[in-house]
Amino acid sequence: MKILGVETSCDETAAAVVEDGVHILSNVVASQIDIHARYGGVVPEVASRQHLLSILPVLREAMAGLSFKELSAVAVTVGPGLPGSLLVGANVAKALALAHGLPLIGINHLEAHVYANWLERKEPPLLPALCLIVSGGHTDLILMRGHGSYSLLGRTRDDAVGEAFDKVARILGLGYPGGPAVEKAALEGDPSHFPLPRAWLKGSDDFSFSGLKTAVLHLVQEKGIEAGNKKAIADIASSFQQSVVEVLVAKAIAAAERHGVKQILLAGGVAANQALSSAVTSRSSIAVHCPRPALCTDNAAMVASSGYFRLLAGRMDGWDLDVFPNLSLG
Ligand code: KG4
Ligand code: ZN
């Protein structure tokens, strides 16, 4: 079964066709990064307008060589995300499904990130699994018992981990988006030169990253570190990344062991961070899977995969499908 996925929850306009939830037939992502970079972050109204401009060319490219007659459904992200951005994708998906007589499936963006772990796999992930969802808006530890069955074990009490990467990048003058910039700078740094705190929140599966971000700000101010001081900036980036990775890895592995899961699945844009994925993989005695970087960050192939498993379960939506900017998982 071929599913068309549509994703417009934040600053990527994306469409993809995926067969049987696994095989990617097309996967097109139009990034707005260059447009938002000059503002240092995503400007919601600019994002919605850009989705309007990009969505039809992106869809046309994703459907090149394919016919709507071959499709079994249209799946679209309905939340969480920016309301104006979500509405563009939802309306386009509705129009396409109506025009071509296809089932319409609304998708939770966080669940879609988890389903990136099904893409391009010969063997599907083993369930139950512990999902560590780390993105620009979320840091969630989720127990996935089966398709569509999730329990939230813990989440961030303040900043999402991707948000912390982006804010620290701004403090260090590394630009936007911050995650890849901090990871690159950290490669040249010494993580022990400027020790930074770790928020363990013992006895809880929750996270906290705002104290760490503030510690970076104070360090930069106290030492008078300027943008040109590449060595100091690399050391801080490296120390910050190590602090984040240590906490994420230790808490994810502890939760996975406590719940006796068969696999740990990484998901979301921050899972593209090689320091994180290699640390979880090397320290865990439970098998770990992480999608390749381009499937960790926002894309529509993960939406189409998620749609396939919803279609199998008979969980379609009606023409009253709405968007839910604060949707959560579990
Ligand atoms: O999942 P995603 O593409 O969008 C949301 O759903 O939020 O995640 C975007 C976040 C941004 O905060 C970005 O800085 C972060 O993922 N990110 C990274 C890396 N690549 C993207 N963070 C750390 N290291 C990376 N390599
Ligand atoms: Zn995302």
XYZ file of C-alpha atoms and ligand atoms in Angstrom:
357
model
C 0.000 0.000 0.000
C 1.333 3.419 -0.987
C 0.593 6.377 1.288
C 1.174 10.049 0.493
C 2.476 11.899 3.566
C 2.293 15.680 4.007
C 4.210 17.600 6.704
C 4.014 21.364 7.392
C 4.100 21.566 11.203
C 7.034 23.976 11.513
C 9.571 25.257 8.990
C 9.876 22.376 6.510
C 7.363 21.893 3.707
C 7.495 18.170 2.956
C 5.712 15.465 0.960
C 6.625 11.799 0.481
C 5.241 8.526 -0.816
C 6.040 5.414 1.226
C 5.072 1.817 0.427
C 3.940 -0.499 3.246
C 5.259 1.896 5.888
C 8.864 1.037 5.025
C 9.969 1.672 1.425
C 10.498 5.325 0.506
C 9.392 5.958 -3.105
C 9.871 9.729 -2.849
C 10.805 12.093 -0.033
C 10.872 15.836 -0.761
C 11.703 18.463 1.886
C 11.758 22.213 1.156
C 13.531 23.830 4.092
C 12.827 27.417 5.131
C 16.007 27.601 7.223
C 17.615 30.340 5.096
C 14.491 32.496 5.376
C 14.223 32.212 9.188
C 17.995 32.338 9.860
C 18.041 36.133 9.527
C 15.531 36.355 12.432
C 17.461 33.835 14.582
C 14.447 31.509 14.795
C 11.177 30.483 13.140
C 8.719 33.365 12.552
C 5.269 31.690 12.527
C 3.529 33.912 9.978
C 6.495 33.816 7.607
C 6.467 30.009 7.929
C 2.747 29.700 7.021
C 3.111 31.943 3.981
C 6.176 30.010 2.818
C 4.264 26.704 3.151
C 1.582 28.171 0.863
C 4.212 28.975 -1.755
C 6.071 25.653 -1.513
C 3.411 23.016 -0.909
C 2.225 22.450 -4.497
C 5.707 22.287 -6.087
C 6.814 19.924 -3.278
C 3.749 17.697 -3.820
C 4.265 17.666 -7.575
C 7.866 16.534 -7.091
C 6.875 13.845 -4.556
C 4.218 12.489 -6.958
C 6.483 12.579 -10.054
C 6.144 9.257 -11.900
C 3.315 8.193 -9.577
C -0.448 8.402 -10.006
C -3.026 9.204 -7.326
C -4.800 5.983 -8.433
C -1.889 3.993 -6.929
C -2.354 5.584 -3.494
C -4.263 4.004 -0.598
C -4.524 7.135 1.602
C -3.305 10.667 2.317
C -1.713 11.190 5.760
C -1.010 14.642 7.151
C 0.498 16.052 10.355
C -2.249 17.701 12.465
C -0.131 18.585 15.542
C 1.785 19.525 17.552
C 3.100 22.519 15.643
C 2.434 26.081 14.557
C -1.316 26.499 13.919
C -0.996 28.508 10.699
C 1.579 26.068 9.316
C -0.445 22.959 10.252
C -3.545 24.426 8.550
C -1.788 24.679 5.185
C -0.886 20.968 5.121
C -4.235 19.849 6.553
C -6.234 21.785 3.955
C -4.125 20.595 1.041
C -4.320 16.967 2.234
C -8.097 17.267 2.663
C -8.507 18.679 -0.847
C -6.345 15.909 -2.366
C -8.131 13.122 -0.485
C -11.541 14.516 -1.426
C -10.632 15.027 -5.087
C -9.169 11.526 -5.473
C -11.595 9.627 -3.232
C -8.865 8.582 -0.765
C -9.044 8.020 3.005
C -7.662 10.940 5.052
C -5.502 10.262 8.122
C -4.438 12.906 10.656
C -1.030 12.199 12.173
C 0.608 13.164 15.467
C 4.010 14.663 14.553
C 5.685 12.998 17.572
C 4.324 9.589 16.593
C 5.596 10.237 13.060
C 9.107 10.883 14.439
C 8.928 7.465 16.152
C 7.847 5.803 12.866
C 10.984 7.114 11.152
C 12.452 4.012 12.853
C 10.360 1.774 10.558
C 11.646 3.382 7.350
C 14.176 1.510 5.189
C 14.298 -1.417 7.644
C 14.470 -5.088 6.641
C 13.365 -6.089 10.147
C 10.902 -3.804 11.986
C 11.760 -2.505 15.480
C 10.912 -4.887 18.314
C 8.113 -3.899 20.683
C 7.717 -2.925 23.456
C 10.258 -0.168 22.865
C 11.479 2.847 24.790
C 11.274 5.944 22.573
C 13.458 8.957 23.282
C 11.883 11.809 21.314
C 14.245 14.789 21.166
C 13.221 17.681 18.941
C 12.961 21.467 18.850
C 9.744 21.422 20.879
C 9.851 18.115 22.793
C 11.970 15.927 25.035
C 9.798 12.921 25.822
C 10.533 9.431 27.150
C 7.744 7.213 25.873
C 6.978 3.546 26.365
C 5.563 2.144 23.102
C 3.810 -1.158 23.835
C 2.401 -1.658 20.350
C 1.216 0.327 17.323
C -0.837 3.247 18.635
C -0.183 2.348 22.315
C 1.977 4.893 24.149
C 2.627 5.883 27.771
C 4.473 9.077 28.604
C 7.141 8.260 31.225
C 8.833 11.637 31.423
C 9.280 14.938 29.635
C 11.183 18.178 29.952
C 9.978 20.501 32.697
C 11.264 23.575 30.844
C 13.247 23.865 27.570
C 13.165 21.102 24.966
C 16.625 19.773 24.222
C 16.617 21.113 20.618
C 15.548 24.498 21.966
C 18.515 24.385 24.393
C 20.879 23.603 21.482
C 19.397 26.534 19.511
C 19.634 28.970 22.469
C 23.198 27.936 23.329
C 24.178 28.351 19.662
C 22.772 31.883 19.791
C 24.710 32.671 23.009
C 27.902 31.346 21.374
C 27.234 33.235 18.117
C 27.053 29.998 16.114
C 23.888 30.869 14.157
C 20.644 29.052 13.389
C 19.689 26.206 13.446
C 21.796 25.649 16.505
C 21.959 21.865 16.805
C 24.191 21.102 13.815
C 26.318 24.229 14.540
C 26.930 23.210 18.182
C 27.715 19.629 17.140
C 30.259 20.860 14.579
C 31.922 23.287 17.017
C 32.002 20.592 19.731
C 34.159 18.348 17.526
C 37.114 20.720 18.083
C 36.478 21.241 21.806
C 37.550 19.775 25.139
C 34.429 18.829 27.149
C 36.280 18.963 30.491
C 37.740 22.476 30.101
C 34.570 24.241 31.353
C 32.593 21.751 33.473
C 28.826 22.386 33.209
C 25.986 21.081 35.443
C 23.743 18.068 34.802
C 20.100 18.137 35.944
C 19.505 14.529 37.012
C 16.077 15.052 38.687
C 16.665 11.794 40.575
C 13.695 9.467 40.976
C 11.923 10.975 37.953
C 12.030 10.328 34.200
C 11.670 14.081 33.599
C 14.356 16.366 32.192
C 15.402 19.989 32.656
C 17.708 21.963 30.374
C 17.086 25.613 31.208
C 19.621 25.635 34.089
C 22.294 24.307 31.768
C 21.503 26.970 29.172
C 21.702 29.673 31.881
C 25.034 28.216 33.105
C 26.402 28.617 29.556
C 25.181 32.236 29.462
C 26.821 33.041 32.835
C 30.063 31.347 31.789
C 30.258 33.384 28.574
C 29.507 36.623 30.460
C 31.870 35.950 33.400
C 34.821 34.955 31.215
C 34.057 37.675 28.650
C 34.195 35.132 25.822
C 33.736 36.768 22.424
C 32.585 35.339 19.070
C 36.146 35.283 17.703
C 37.460 33.049 20.512
C 37.077 29.796 18.610
C 38.901 27.618 21.162
C 36.748 28.731 24.124
C 33.548 28.468 22.051
C 34.445 24.940 20.943
C 35.185 23.958 24.563
C 31.822 25.318 25.777
C 29.911 23.684 22.894
C 31.615 20.381 23.671
C 30.936 20.624 27.413
C 27.279 21.581 26.817
C 26.762 18.704 24.383
C 28.398 16.233 26.753
C 26.173 17.347 29.626
C 23.032 16.924 27.484
C 24.124 13.574 26.074
C 25.085 12.110 29.478
C 21.695 12.914 30.997
C 19.646 11.778 27.978
C 21.581 8.526 27.621
C 21.583 7.580 31.316
C 17.877 8.318 31.803
C 16.791 6.590 28.584
C 18.793 3.443 29.389
C 17.559 3.366 33.010
C 13.916 3.668 31.868
C 14.422 1.034 29.158
C 15.883 -1.437 31.669
C 13.185 -0.728 34.256
C 10.422 -1.439 31.727
C 12.149 -4.456 30.190
C 11.813 -3.201 26.610
C 13.259 -5.021 23.609
C 14.637 -1.943 21.886
C 15.455 1.748 22.348
C 14.283 3.987 19.487
C 15.706 7.486 19.007
C 13.518 10.070 17.281
C 13.388 13.777 16.413
C 15.850 16.314 15.062
C 18.341 16.067 17.952
C 18.659 12.303 17.257
C 20.631 13.440 14.167
C 23.403 14.296 16.668
C 26.131 11.672 16.258
C 27.497 12.170 19.787
C 24.047 11.267 21.155
C 23.337 8.282 18.912
C 26.792 6.756 19.353
C 26.722 7.257 23.152
C 23.335 5.492 23.505
C 24.423 2.699 21.187
C 27.740 2.094 22.937
C 26.408 2.280 26.515
C 23.163 0.319 26.166
C 22.964 -3.450 26.516
C 19.507 -3.214 24.882
C 19.506 -2.877 21.062
C 19.290 0.744 19.887
C 17.973 2.079 16.587
C 18.348 5.594 15.255
C 17.087 6.689 11.808
C 19.659 8.214 9.472
C 20.023 12.003 10.109
C 17.778 13.133 7.209
C 14.973 10.941 8.607
C 15.483 12.255 12.181
C 14.743 15.859 11.231
C 11.283 16.844 9.935
C 10.187 14.971 6.803
C 6.998 13.516 5.339
C 8.210 9.915 4.869
C 7.771 9.404 8.618
C 4.226 10.824 8.333
C 3.395 8.400 5.509
C 4.814 5.467 7.512
C 2.765 6.428 10.546
C -0.292 6.730 8.252
C 0.205 3.191 6.960
C 0.016 1.691 10.461
C -3.056 3.811 11.271
C -4.726 2.677 8.055
C -4.016 -0.980 8.955
C -5.686 -0.325 12.319
C -8.697 1.300 10.577
C -8.036 4.659 12.243
C -9.035 7.102 9.496
C -10.428 10.633 9.915
C -13.463 12.458 8.522
C -13.739 15.676 6.511
C -14.012 17.577 9.821
C -10.306 16.849 10.475
C -8.852 19.726 12.518
C -5.348 20.746 13.661
C -4.124 20.510 17.293
C -1.120 22.800 17.983
C -0.573 21.340 21.497
C -1.135 17.660 20.723
C 0.918 15.296 22.893
C 1.738 11.577 22.727
C 0.817 9.133 25.482
O 12.420 17.269 14.799
P 12.869 18.566 14.285
O 13.424 18.633 12.883
O 11.725 19.621 14.364
C 10.838 19.648 15.456
O 9.894 18.825 15.463
O 11.121 20.451 16.373
O 13.964 19.105 15.329
C 14.580 20.342 15.161
C 15.594 20.509 16.279
C 16.253 21.883 16.284
O 16.228 22.401 17.604
C 17.680 21.581 15.820
O 18.641 22.490 16.351
C 17.875 20.177 16.366
O 16.642 19.536 16.145
N 18.949 19.455 15.658
C 20.078 19.022 16.257
C 20.872 18.441 15.228
N 20.186 18.537 14.040
C 18.998 19.162 14.322
N 20.484 19.090 17.530
C 21.694 18.572 17.829
N 22.528 18.031 16.902
C 22.161 17.943 15.603
N 22.980 17.397 14.695
Zn 9.807 17.340 14.303
